[in-house]
CSV table of C-alpha atoms in Angstrom, one decimal:
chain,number,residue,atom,x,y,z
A,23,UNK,CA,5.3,-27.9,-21.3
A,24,UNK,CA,5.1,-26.4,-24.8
A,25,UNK,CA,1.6,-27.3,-25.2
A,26,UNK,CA,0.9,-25.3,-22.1
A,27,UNK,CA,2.7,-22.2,-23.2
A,28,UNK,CA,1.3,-22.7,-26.2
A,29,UNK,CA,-1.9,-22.2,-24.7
A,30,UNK,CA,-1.1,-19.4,-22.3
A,31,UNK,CA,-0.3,-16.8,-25.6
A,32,UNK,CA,-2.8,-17.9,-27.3
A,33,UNK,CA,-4.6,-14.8,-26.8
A,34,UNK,CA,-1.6,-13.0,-27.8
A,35,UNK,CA,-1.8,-14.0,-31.1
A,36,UNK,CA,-5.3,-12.9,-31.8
A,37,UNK,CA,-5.5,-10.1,-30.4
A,38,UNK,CA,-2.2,-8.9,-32.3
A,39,UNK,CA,-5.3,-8.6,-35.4
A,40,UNK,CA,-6.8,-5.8,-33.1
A,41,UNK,CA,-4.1,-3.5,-34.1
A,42,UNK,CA,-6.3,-3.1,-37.1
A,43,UNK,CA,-9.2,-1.4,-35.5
A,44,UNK,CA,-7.1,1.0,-33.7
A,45,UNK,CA,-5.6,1.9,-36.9
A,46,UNK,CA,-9.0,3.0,-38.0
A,47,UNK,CA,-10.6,4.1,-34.8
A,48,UNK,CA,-7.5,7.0,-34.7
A,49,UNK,CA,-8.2,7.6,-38.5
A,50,UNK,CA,-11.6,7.6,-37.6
A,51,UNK,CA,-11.2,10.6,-34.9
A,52,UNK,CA,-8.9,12.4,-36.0
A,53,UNK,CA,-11.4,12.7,-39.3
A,54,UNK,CA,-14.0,13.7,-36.6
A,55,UNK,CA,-11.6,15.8,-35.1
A,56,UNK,CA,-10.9,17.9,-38.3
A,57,UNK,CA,-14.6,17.6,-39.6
A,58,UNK,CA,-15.8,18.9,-36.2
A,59,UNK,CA,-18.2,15.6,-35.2
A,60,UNK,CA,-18.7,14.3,-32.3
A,61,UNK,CA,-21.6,11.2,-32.5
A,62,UNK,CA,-21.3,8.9,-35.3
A,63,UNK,CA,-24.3,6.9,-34.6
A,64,UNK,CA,-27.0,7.0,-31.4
A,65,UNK,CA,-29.6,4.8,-30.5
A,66,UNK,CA,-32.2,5.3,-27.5
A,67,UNK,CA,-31.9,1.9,-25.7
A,68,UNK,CA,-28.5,1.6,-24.3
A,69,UNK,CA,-26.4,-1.0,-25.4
A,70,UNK,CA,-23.5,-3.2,-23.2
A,71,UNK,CA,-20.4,-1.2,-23.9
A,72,UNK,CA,-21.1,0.8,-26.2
A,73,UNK,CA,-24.0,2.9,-24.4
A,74,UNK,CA,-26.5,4.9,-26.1
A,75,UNK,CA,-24.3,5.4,-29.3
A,76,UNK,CA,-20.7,6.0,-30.9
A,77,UNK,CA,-19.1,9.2,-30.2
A,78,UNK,CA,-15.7,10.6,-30.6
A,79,UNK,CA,-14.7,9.7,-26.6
A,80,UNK,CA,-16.6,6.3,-27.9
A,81,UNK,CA,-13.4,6.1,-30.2
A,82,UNK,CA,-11.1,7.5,-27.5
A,83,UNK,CA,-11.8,4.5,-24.8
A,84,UNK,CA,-11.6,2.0,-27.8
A,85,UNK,CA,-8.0,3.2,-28.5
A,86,UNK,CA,-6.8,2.5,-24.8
A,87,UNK,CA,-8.8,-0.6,-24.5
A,88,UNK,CA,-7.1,-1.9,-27.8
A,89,UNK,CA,-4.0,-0.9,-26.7
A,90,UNK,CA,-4.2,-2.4,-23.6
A,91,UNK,CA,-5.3,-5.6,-24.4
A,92,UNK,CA,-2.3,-5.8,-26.7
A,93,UNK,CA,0.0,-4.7,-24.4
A,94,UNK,CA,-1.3,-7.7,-21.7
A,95,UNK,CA,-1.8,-10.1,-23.6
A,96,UNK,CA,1.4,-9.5,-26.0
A,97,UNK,CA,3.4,-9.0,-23.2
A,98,UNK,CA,2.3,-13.0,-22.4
A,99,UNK,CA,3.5,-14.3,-25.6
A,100,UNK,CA,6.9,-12.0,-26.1
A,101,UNK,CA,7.6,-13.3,-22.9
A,102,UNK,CA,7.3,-17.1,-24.5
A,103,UNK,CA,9.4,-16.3,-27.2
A,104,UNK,CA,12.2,-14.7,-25.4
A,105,UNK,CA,11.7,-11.3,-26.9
A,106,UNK,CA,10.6,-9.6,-23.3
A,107,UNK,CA,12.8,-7.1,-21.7
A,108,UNK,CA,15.8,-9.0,-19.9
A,109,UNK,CA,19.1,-8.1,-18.2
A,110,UNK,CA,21.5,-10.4,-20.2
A,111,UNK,CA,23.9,-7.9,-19.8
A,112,UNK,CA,24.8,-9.1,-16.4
A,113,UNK,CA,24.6,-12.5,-17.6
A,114,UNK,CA,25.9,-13.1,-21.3
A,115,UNK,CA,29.8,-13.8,-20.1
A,116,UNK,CA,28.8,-16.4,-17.8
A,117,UNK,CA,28.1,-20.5,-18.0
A,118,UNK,CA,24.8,-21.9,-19.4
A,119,UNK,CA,23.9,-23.2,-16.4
A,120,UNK,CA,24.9,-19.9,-14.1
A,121,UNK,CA,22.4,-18.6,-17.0
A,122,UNK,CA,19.6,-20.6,-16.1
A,123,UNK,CA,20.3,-20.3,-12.8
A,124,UNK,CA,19.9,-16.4,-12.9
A,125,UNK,CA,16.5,-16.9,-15.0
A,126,UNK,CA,15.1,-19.3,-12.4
A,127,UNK,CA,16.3,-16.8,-9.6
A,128,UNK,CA,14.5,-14.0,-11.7
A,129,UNK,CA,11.5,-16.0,-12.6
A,130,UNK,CA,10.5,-17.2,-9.3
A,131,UNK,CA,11.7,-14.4,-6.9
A,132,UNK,CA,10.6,-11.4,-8.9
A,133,UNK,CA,8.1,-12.5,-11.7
A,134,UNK,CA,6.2,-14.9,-9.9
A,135,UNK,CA,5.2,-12.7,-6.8
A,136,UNK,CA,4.9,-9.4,-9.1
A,137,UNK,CA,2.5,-11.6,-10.7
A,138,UNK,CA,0.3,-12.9,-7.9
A,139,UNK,CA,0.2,-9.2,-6.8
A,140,UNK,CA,-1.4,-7.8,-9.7
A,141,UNK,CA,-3.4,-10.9,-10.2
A,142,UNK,CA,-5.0,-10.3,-7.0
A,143,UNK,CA,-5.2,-6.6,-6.6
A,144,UNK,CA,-6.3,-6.8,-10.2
A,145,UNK,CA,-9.3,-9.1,-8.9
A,146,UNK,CA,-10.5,-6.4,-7.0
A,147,UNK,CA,-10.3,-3.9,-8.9
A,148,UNK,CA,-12.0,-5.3,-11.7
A,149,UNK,CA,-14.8,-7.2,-9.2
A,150,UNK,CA,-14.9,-3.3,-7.8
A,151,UNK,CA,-15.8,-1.7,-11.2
A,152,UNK,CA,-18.5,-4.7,-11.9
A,153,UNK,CA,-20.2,-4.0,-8.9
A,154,UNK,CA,-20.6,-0.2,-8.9
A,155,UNK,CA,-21.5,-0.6,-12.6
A,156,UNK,CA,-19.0,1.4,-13.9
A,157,UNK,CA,-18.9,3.4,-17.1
A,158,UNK,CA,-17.5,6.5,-18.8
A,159,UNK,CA,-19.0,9.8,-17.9
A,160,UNK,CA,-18.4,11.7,-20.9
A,161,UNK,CA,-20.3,9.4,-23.6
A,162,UNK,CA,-17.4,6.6,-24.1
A,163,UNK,CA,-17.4,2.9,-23.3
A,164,UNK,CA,-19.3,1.4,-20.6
A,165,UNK,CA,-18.9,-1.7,-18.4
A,166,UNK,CA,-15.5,-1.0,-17.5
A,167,UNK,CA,-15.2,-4.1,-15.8
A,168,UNK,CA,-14.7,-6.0,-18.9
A,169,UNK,CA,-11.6,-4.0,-20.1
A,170,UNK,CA,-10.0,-4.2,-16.2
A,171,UNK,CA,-10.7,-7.9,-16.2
A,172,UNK,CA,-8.2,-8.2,-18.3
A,173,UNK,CA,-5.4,-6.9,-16.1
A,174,UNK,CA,-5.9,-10.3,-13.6
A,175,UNK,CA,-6.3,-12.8,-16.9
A,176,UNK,CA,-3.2,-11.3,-18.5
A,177,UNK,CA,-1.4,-12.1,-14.8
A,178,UNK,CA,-2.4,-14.9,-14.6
A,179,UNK,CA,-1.1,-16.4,-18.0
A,180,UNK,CA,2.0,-15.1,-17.3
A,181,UNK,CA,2.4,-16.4,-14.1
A,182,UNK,CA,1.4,-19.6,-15.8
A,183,UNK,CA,4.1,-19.1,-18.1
A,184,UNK,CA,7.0,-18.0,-15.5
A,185,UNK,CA,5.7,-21.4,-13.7
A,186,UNK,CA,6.2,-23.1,-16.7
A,187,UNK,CA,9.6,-21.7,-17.6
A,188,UNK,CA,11.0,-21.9,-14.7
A,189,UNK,CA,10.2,-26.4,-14.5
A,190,UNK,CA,11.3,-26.3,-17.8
A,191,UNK,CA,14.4,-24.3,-16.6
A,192,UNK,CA,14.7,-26.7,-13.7
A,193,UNK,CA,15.0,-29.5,-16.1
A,194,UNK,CA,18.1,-28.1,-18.0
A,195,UNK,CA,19.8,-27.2,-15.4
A,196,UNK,CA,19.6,-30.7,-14.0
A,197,UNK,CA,19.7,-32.6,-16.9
A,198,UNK,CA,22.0,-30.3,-19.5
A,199,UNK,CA,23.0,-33.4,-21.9
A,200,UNK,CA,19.0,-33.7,-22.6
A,201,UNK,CA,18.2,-30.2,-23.6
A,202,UNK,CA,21.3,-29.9,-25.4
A,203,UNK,CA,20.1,-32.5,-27.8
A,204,UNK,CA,16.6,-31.6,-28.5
A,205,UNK,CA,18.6,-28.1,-29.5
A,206,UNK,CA,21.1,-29.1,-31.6
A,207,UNK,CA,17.8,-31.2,-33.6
């Protein structure tokens, strides 16, 4: 199961690099911004994503990509390290294996079909966007499929890992001696 989950954030980790170029995409405009540019560079044959050249709104779209991409695909792998959002509160007085019982509850009544839902609408709308050709209107990215394709892949892992957790949650609930061994190691 670890190998799996270890596969399912990949993405998270490399993308956590792409913090870097929205550092200096937002330098980057808000230099534009104060200098008064608008196009960096332009060409005359258009070019997947980028278009006809790098503007300002160019810069704009790249931010939110960025940010969502992280966002997705970080969410995955904060959610494999225990470091998601969670409602111990209700939890934290009560016995390991109430615990687990509450995460399994959580994991395969709420996270699992909140996952399948915006896998498949998600889908769509990325399927949608790829078929009308989609692209910004004011001189940003193009092919806006690519960056709403991301929505259903980013469900997906982490349904993957929810279906992972919540064996590996069945296990210690069943067997407690066994996983309280391989913790105390």
């Amino acid at each position: 199961m670890k190998r799996i989950l270890d596969l399912v954030v990949l993405p998270g980790k490399w993308v956590g690099w792409l913090v870097l170029p929205l550092i200096l995409s937002v330098c980057l405009t808000v230099l534009a911004a104060r200098m008064g540019w608008n196009a960096f560079v332009r060409w005359d044959q258009a070019l997947p994503v980028l278009g006809r050249g790098i503007t300002v709104n160019t810069l704009a779209d790249l931010q939110w990509y960025i940010f969502a991409i992280v966002a997705i695909f970080g969410g995955v792998y904060a959610f494999r390290d225990g470091q998601h959002v969670s409602v111990d509160v209700f939890s934290a007085g009560l016995p390991r294996r109430v615990q687990l019982g509450m995460r399994l509850f959580g994991d395969l009544v709420f996270l699992l079909p909140f996952c399948a839902i915006i896998f498949w609408y998600g889908w769509s709308f990325a399927l949608t966007s790829f078929n009308s050709g989609e692209g910004s209107t004011y001189g940003g990215l193009m092919n806006r499929w690519l960056i709403k394709s991301i929505i259903p892949i980013g469900f997906a892992l982490l349904g993957i890992a929810a279906i992972t957790r919540a064996i590996t949650t069945i296990g210690e609930i069943l067997h407690p001696a066994a996983t309280d061994e391989t913790t105390s190691q």
